[in-house]
Amino acid sequence: MDSRRVPRTVSDPKVRQVGFFAPPDRSQSGPPAPASSSPPVSGASPSGNTLSPVMIPPPRHLSADLSRHFPQAPPLSSLGVARAVDSSVPVGSYNPSDFLSPAATADYSEDPLSPRWGRKGSSGKFATSLPASRFEMAVAKQSIFNLPPNGGSTMDMSKEQSSVSGKPLKEKTTKAERRAIQEAQRAAKAAAKENFDLKLRNMEEAMLTLIQLVFDELGYLKYGMKSNVVKTGHHTYLSANYDQSGLVYVGEGSKPSAAAAAGVNPANANTGKPVKAVSQKKDNSSVAPSEKKGGDRQPDKDRKKDVPHPRMQFDDANRVEKAKKRSVVKQTEARNRVELFRHLPQYEHGTQLPELESKFFQLDPVHPAVYKVGLRYLAGDISGGNARCIAMLQAFQEAIKDYSTPSEKSLIRDLTTKINGYVSFLIECRPLSISMGNAIKFLKTRIAQLPLNLSESEAKANLISGIDLFISEKIILADKVIVKHAVTKIRDGDVLLTYGSSSAVELILLHAHELVTKVFLGASSVLSNGTVYSRVGTACVAMVAHQFHVPVLVCCEAYKFHERVQLDSICSNELGDPDVISKVSGRKEINSLDGWANSENLQLLNLIYDATPSDYVSMIITDYGMMQSNFWKQLLRYQSVDLEN
Amino acid sequence: MPDVHSLVNEFVIKLKKRKIEGSKATAKLTVELLRSFISQQRLPHSNQAAALIDAVKAVGEKLIAANPVELAVGNVVRRVLHIIREEDLSLATAAVGGLSLAAESDDEDDIDRDDHPVLSATAVAAAARNALRPPSLQTLLEDIPHSAAAPHTSSSGGDSEGKSKSADKNSVTRKLKHNVIEAVNELIQEISTCHEQIAEQAVEHIHQNEVILTLGSSRTVMEFLCAAKEKKRSFRVFVEGAPRYQGHALAKELAARGLQTTVITDSSVFAMISRVNMVIVGAHAVMANGGVIAPVGLNMVALAAQRHAVPFVVLAGVHKLCPLYPHNPEVLLNELKSPSELLDFGEFSDCLDFGSGTGSPLLHVVNPVFDYVPPNLVSLFITDTGGHNPSYMYRLIADYYSADDLVVRRKSAS
């Protein structure tokens, strides 16, 4: 089994490396450089630079990025206040984007950046050391660059490397494990910790499985996302399939280079880090085979979980019944439904609003702000992926502001359950969009990563600012970047076609196709097989444009990407209000479908989304640049790693 | 004949004002008008067919000009012209046959007769008809040597006028008009019953538990589906609408007839097509190359069907077969409807304002009626004569129209 697996682990990361390093040419210099300069500290600064390869397509960003770091540094150091406030904020929660956004959005003012820098730089132990070490710009920078990915572990690494004593390592693991267990089973905490320590020394396999167990309990995969990364302070334990790749890094290079590699790029960093730690352990304690075994089995297990969780099928009577018991929103199932779409929820529209409104003041579990947003979803006041996502995040911000940890509960656990409750309420109001799912995943990881020693107010401030950052960077700035990119694709005299929500618009293309020179479309999500999941009708427009050889450009923020794959628009979709079809606005004379619900032979179907095959799309414009379909998957990887951070 | 001319003018005005909609209604009205026109036409004693053709052409030209986009008008005019030619020909051949029969009895040896000494006058007439009728498998199997007979008859058709002159003038005169009107009546019958004949074939194409998608509102499609329903086939139908929302009316009617019907929006066609077994649509006109002029949005449906390898079936009565080849049909064979179908004027009055200084409105609204589906997207045509490939349409069309009539325009000489 081992012998079979090992080559695979080797080959797998190779692919990854290609993915990460190939796009920008200069990135070639990235990985080797750290390898050659074995001391981790010196390896760190190139690593910091090579972070930028993550934002792949537009090469100019790299240079912009590089040049940006230096001007950025002074504000960082001068931001003592900000840093002090945030001093114990966990590292690396946001780093790739931080590196990206300054580069990608070259003209942003530094104001939004500087706090970010401050927070980034000031992580855990480093926070205290950083102000002191401000004198060395280079060093500071290194640490900054290393921090996001490694969470300061580079330092630890160097320590470890210099003195191969198991001490720091052990400390690290205990922390991690303590954290995990706290979250999982507080009762067994102390014992488990001790046991864990022992096990760690002897057999890493056990450790990994235990972590795995903890993860299972934590239900990190509840939302079908690849969030099996748990960060404790500075240490990341990652049990996803990435640790295979991590192993490869270790296997390929010497220890320092592995560390450097981890530092090199944030995406890899997360992935490579646990491995790094493990590998060092391995090297030290030479239990390689067993460790490998453990490392292998786990990814397998995890990979299974890595697959997005199947969504609730509403034709499953049992589960629907269960869900109904939990639900706040009492929806009445719509009558006269389309048989093919039984698996999707469809409710009578407008019936539940008054009841919910009356509940406004008595609803305990749901925060008023969340409640309000939910009602607005329900009423259709807020629509559009970005608007819904922002509204939700802002409501969560409000909720977090008003949140206070109940006694004998930990903020991390309690807040997560709270958020879960809010989310399920919002789902009842309207199924989540993929972008919202990503944002929620981000928030939850963010909560899970909160350092334990943080006070409640600090933690809340941290989360709120984190959400702010997400909104501003992933959505607002991302849009600006997309616009910037898109503008370069429009020439004078171009006739553009866009597609709104009107079902008639695409017909115009048929007539005017000779005039249209480009088609710009939006997207609700881009799935990992390149399928563009978007407002219904998009596929039709793309298809017709494809027939007439008109380029189709899809604009989509990277936070809307998703790991799922989808071939048709039927298995997962959302059903809108069927009455919309029977009534045409402004056309009172069209009334042949009035009273359709009374005819059992007649159903109306109002789909919200459809899936555009990737071959109809010439190019996708994201905040990471413009790319073709063959690169979507790679970008998705960065993005998912990015979100986990 | 002022009454006929006033009728023609009235019809022309109706066409111009787009009061008559639907190719079937137009075709029927046109052919009825032509019938009354022919019946009131006074024919000269000599060269009747040519005179009649000229007269019909004159009217036809007017009608076609009134609504050039409604190809059914032109089709029907050409059909009538073809009928006149055909009747003239068959009359002439009958006369020739009678003559040669008489000659045979006189023991006058004819070279033509050498090949087929036993050919009777009726056989000659049948052969003459066969030359005009579509070649069917039946004629191939029946041992009628029409391949040999055809050149004779056509050659005899060429000088038929001279011969017919020599025949009994009165009877022939009456007979031509009578025959033409008879044939036109047949045509009317054919047009009004075409959907029944098409619907008869439904069972052969619709299977149990099929999912069928259609677009727009077509009587033919509705009859087709209902016929399948009557044969105890259960299936469900998707229909849709914008921008004229005819699909709503169709859906209502189908549901009333007991068919499981689901209305979807045009935009979700691509989403739904993967679960559809067959697309069955009506057409506005079928061009000679097998392309289809159809309600707007159909090209999209056809493309989606092709993508998912769903059969795309077009139902078309024979009156929809147009002998012309399309050139740039999206533009030249199209019509723009009022923007009010697409948007509310009240809401968009600001954008539509011409007085904004630039003189040109910022907002343009394009609301085309028709769409062109290229022949490679069509799997099958079902006409009242059966199913046909798109590549066969030109041949089918050639059977119904005479090549001389493709351009309906009076010769400058006449």
XYZ file of C-alpha atoms in Angstrom, chain B residues 54-360:
307
model
C -50.450 36.473 -66.533
C -53.558 37.601 -64.741
C -52.804 35.568 -61.652
C -49.247 36.770 -61.690
C -50.420 40.358 -61.732
C -52.551 39.806 -58.674
C -49.914 37.698 -57.012
C -47.325 40.360 -57.448
C -49.551 42.820 -55.662
C -50.236 40.447 -52.845
C -46.614 39.542 -52.366
C -45.585 43.155 -52.353
C -48.152 43.852 -49.687
C -46.339 41.641 -47.206
C -43.099 40.275 -48.590
C -42.254 38.672 -45.292
C -45.342 36.521 -45.303
C -43.936 33.921 -47.616
C -47.144 31.903 -47.610
C -48.710 34.413 -49.990
C -46.042 33.900 -52.552
C -46.137 30.175 -52.017
C -49.837 30.004 -52.667
C -49.641 32.228 -55.722
C -46.934 29.996 -57.132
C -48.951 26.946 -56.311
C -51.927 28.318 -58.211
C -49.744 29.191 -61.158
C -48.351 25.727 -61.064
C -51.859 24.300 -60.976
C -52.813 26.263 -64.034
C -49.773 25.021 -65.897
C -50.433 21.492 -64.784
C -54.064 21.495 -65.766
C -53.262 23.059 -69.049
C -50.679 20.417 -69.666
C -52.892 17.527 -68.736
C -55.660 18.873 -70.894
C -53.281 19.200 -73.769
C -51.881 15.737 -73.332
C -55.364 14.344 -73.125
C -56.095 16.088 -76.382
C -52.890 14.788 -77.878
C -53.672 11.316 -76.633
C -57.103 11.501 -78.163
C -55.608 12.656 -81.417
C -52.979 9.988 -81.547
C -55.526 7.375 -80.582
C -57.564 8.464 -83.548
C -54.470 8.420 -85.682
C -53.677 4.901 -84.582
C -57.086 3.701 -85.525
C -56.446 5.265 -88.931
C -53.345 3.093 -89.212
C -51.267 6.170 -89.474
C -47.887 5.057 -88.280
C -46.302 7.276 -85.732
C -42.703 6.943 -84.578
C -43.737 7.674 -81.050
C -46.200 4.917 -81.034
C -43.608 2.399 -82.067
C -42.156 2.230 -78.621
C -45.428 1.834 -76.832
C -47.966 0.608 -79.257
C -50.501 -0.308 -76.597
C -50.469 3.001 -74.772
C -53.970 4.277 -74.353
C -54.926 7.874 -74.049
C -55.495 7.493 -70.314
C -52.061 6.011 -69.909
C -50.595 8.965 -71.710
C -52.484 11.315 -69.491
C -51.344 9.426 -66.426
C -47.795 9.588 -67.656
C -48.190 13.279 -68.201
C -49.344 13.634 -64.665
C -46.538 11.499 -63.451
C -44.105 13.850 -65.004
C -45.538 16.586 -62.856
C -46.249 14.666 -59.712
C -43.545 13.817 -57.253
C -41.884 10.553 -58.117
C -43.027 8.130 -55.498
C -41.889 4.682 -54.654
C -45.204 3.543 -56.054
C -44.533 4.837 -59.540
C -41.129 3.249 -59.408
C -42.605 -0.132 -58.612
C -45.542 0.140 -60.954
C -44.185 -0.678 -64.306
C -45.217 2.521 -65.974
C -42.392 3.506 -68.266
C -42.868 7.141 -67.500
C -39.217 7.806 -67.975
C -39.805 7.226 -71.627
C -43.227 8.754 -71.675
C -42.242 11.907 -69.903
C -40.199 13.438 -72.696
C -42.972 12.767 -75.135
C -45.587 14.348 -73.052
C -43.515 17.311 -72.133
C -42.654 17.869 -75.739
C -46.248 17.499 -76.654
C -47.032 19.879 -73.772
C -44.792 22.432 -75.385
C -46.904 22.638 -78.513
C -50.082 21.863 -76.672
C -51.481 25.282 -77.240
C -51.383 24.887 -80.963
C -52.928 21.470 -80.721
C -55.561 22.496 -78.231
C -56.557 25.204 -80.575
C -57.277 22.620 -83.104
C -59.338 20.658 -80.598
C -62.816 21.534 -79.631
C -62.359 25.089 -78.468
C -65.379 25.553 -76.315
C -65.035 22.434 -74.287
C -61.353 23.026 -73.658
C -61.952 26.609 -72.606
C -64.496 25.644 -70.088
C -62.523 22.669 -69.081
C -59.342 24.546 -68.233
C -61.071 26.998 -65.966
C -63.139 24.307 -64.457
C -60.156 22.102 -63.840
C -58.110 24.898 -62.380
C -60.841 25.836 -59.957
C -61.247 22.224 -59.050
C -57.551 21.956 -58.347
C -57.556 25.186 -56.379
C -60.371 23.811 -54.300
C -58.220 20.815 -53.657
C -55.453 23.125 -52.593
C -57.766 24.888 -50.175
C -58.777 21.549 -48.817
C -55.185 20.576 -48.506
C -54.275 23.720 -46.621
C -57.129 23.454 -44.221
C -56.554 19.816 -43.455
C -52.796 19.765 -43.488
C -52.522 19.678 -39.731
C -54.710 16.601 -39.613
C -52.497 14.794 -42.021
C -49.444 15.856 -40.104
C -51.042 14.851 -36.840
C -51.695 11.390 -38.190
C -47.998 10.790 -38.145
C -47.655 11.744 -34.508
C -47.802 8.224 -33.194
C -44.801 7.293 -35.225
C -42.717 9.964 -33.603
C -43.904 10.337 -30.046
C -43.260 7.540 -27.672
C -44.491 6.754 -24.200
C -43.210 9.018 -21.418
C -41.487 11.415 -23.691
C -40.652 14.945 -22.764
C -41.284 17.315 -25.594
C -40.338 20.928 -25.908
C -42.054 23.331 -28.198
C -41.974 27.049 -28.729
C -44.524 29.564 -29.741
C -48.036 28.731 -30.658
C -48.707 26.572 -33.651
C -51.963 24.910 -34.443
C -50.145 22.152 -36.241
C -48.010 21.400 -33.218
C -51.006 21.386 -30.969
C -52.899 18.966 -33.176
C -49.820 16.842 -33.472
C -49.435 16.575 -29.728
C -53.089 15.993 -29.135
C -53.128 13.239 -31.737
C -50.351 11.507 -29.877
C -52.263 11.921 -26.686
C -55.320 10.322 -28.189
C -53.280 7.296 -29.073
C -52.747 6.754 -25.371
C -49.239 7.983 -25.298
C -48.420 9.830 -22.143
C -45.803 12.499 -22.175
C -45.172 15.933 -20.877
C -44.650 19.068 -22.823
C -42.623 22.161 -22.171
C -43.775 25.343 -23.727
C -42.624 28.867 -23.437
C -43.363 32.245 -24.641
C -41.602 35.595 -24.840
C -41.901 38.128 -26.247
C -45.342 37.451 -27.590
C -46.245 34.845 -25.016
C -48.179 32.698 -27.440
C -46.829 29.760 -25.559
C -49.119 30.644 -22.684
C -52.177 30.182 -24.804
C -50.839 26.951 -26.194
C -50.063 25.702 -22.720
C -53.527 26.483 -21.555
C -55.093 24.661 -24.437
C -52.846 21.642 -24.083
C -53.586 21.427 -20.408
C -57.279 21.701 -21.132
C -56.927 18.766 -23.466
C -55.391 16.702 -20.733
C -51.732 16.960 -21.617
C -49.232 17.386 -18.834
C -47.818 20.779 -19.585
C -45.105 22.812 -17.996
C -44.442 26.395 -18.909
C -40.854 27.460 -18.785
C -39.259 30.723 -19.770
C -37.362 31.037 -22.997
C -34.203 31.666 -21.104
C -34.304 28.348 -19.312
C -34.412 26.389 -22.540
C -30.774 25.552 -22.297
C -31.174 24.414 -18.737
C -34.068 22.134 -19.553
C -33.060 20.795 -22.924
C -30.949 18.042 -21.439
C -34.088 16.394 -20.101
C -36.047 16.773 -23.299
C -36.470 13.874 -25.703
C -37.618 15.829 -28.674
C -38.191 19.351 -29.816
C -41.270 19.754 -31.976
C -41.961 23.158 -33.392
C -43.981 24.814 -36.051
C -42.464 27.003 -38.695
C -43.308 30.244 -40.370
C -41.817 29.079 -43.638
C -39.436 26.448 -44.884
C -36.911 27.623 -47.387
C -35.672 25.629 -50.347
C -32.374 24.863 -48.662
C -34.132 23.328 -45.688
C -33.649 26.351 -43.498
C -36.580 27.425 -41.379
C -38.041 30.846 -40.806
C -39.601 30.531 -37.397
C -40.733 32.512 -34.397
C -37.915 34.362 -32.717
C -35.911 32.334 -30.260
C -36.055 29.149 -32.213
C -32.475 29.333 -33.352
C -31.462 29.233 -29.726
C -33.643 26.218 -29.115
C -32.245 24.479 -32.166
C -28.696 25.137 -31.050
C -29.396 23.859 -27.585
C -31.033 20.785 -29.059
C -28.065 20.157 -31.245
C -25.736 20.522 -28.311
C -27.605 17.870 -26.410
C -28.342 15.708 -29.458
C -32.066 16.166 -29.101
C -34.028 15.642 -32.329
C -35.323 18.915 -33.673
C -38.498 18.293 -35.634
C -40.233 20.949 -37.688
C -43.872 20.533 -38.649
C -44.840 22.350 -41.772
C -47.828 22.207 -44.044
C -47.042 22.155 -47.731
C -48.165 25.751 -48.080
C -45.181 26.750 -45.936
C -42.666 25.369 -48.350
C -41.065 28.288 -50.056
C -39.181 27.738 -53.319
C -36.767 30.570 -52.589
C -33.324 30.267 -51.146
C -32.671 32.515 -48.199
C -30.074 35.187 -48.298
C -29.351 36.892 -45.025
C -32.753 35.803 -43.794
C -32.298 37.179 -40.285
C -32.454 40.644 -41.750
C -34.110 40.411 -45.143
C -36.879 38.041 -44.224
C -37.654 39.588 -40.930
C -39.970 42.052 -39.432
C -39.740 44.318 -36.437
C -42.564 44.594 -34.003
C -43.414 47.373 -31.654
C -40.985 47.899 -28.803
C -43.928 48.027 -26.476
C -43.855 44.272 -26.404
C -40.479 44.403 -24.770
C -40.681 47.335 -22.455
C -42.979 49.710 -20.819
C -42.953 53.107 -22.465
C -43.754 54.905 -19.277
C -40.747 53.465 -17.596
C -38.367 54.128 -20.422
C -39.681 57.423 -21.670
C -36.528 59.206 -20.562
C -34.263 57.004 -22.606
C -36.473 57.145 -25.639
C -36.545 60.889 -25.667
C -35.456 62.330 -28.943
C -35.166 65.826 -27.633
C -32.050 65.175 -25.600
C -29.992 67.357 -27.915
C -28.087 64.705 -29.786
C -31.116 63.960 -31.835
C -30.745 60.230 -31.583
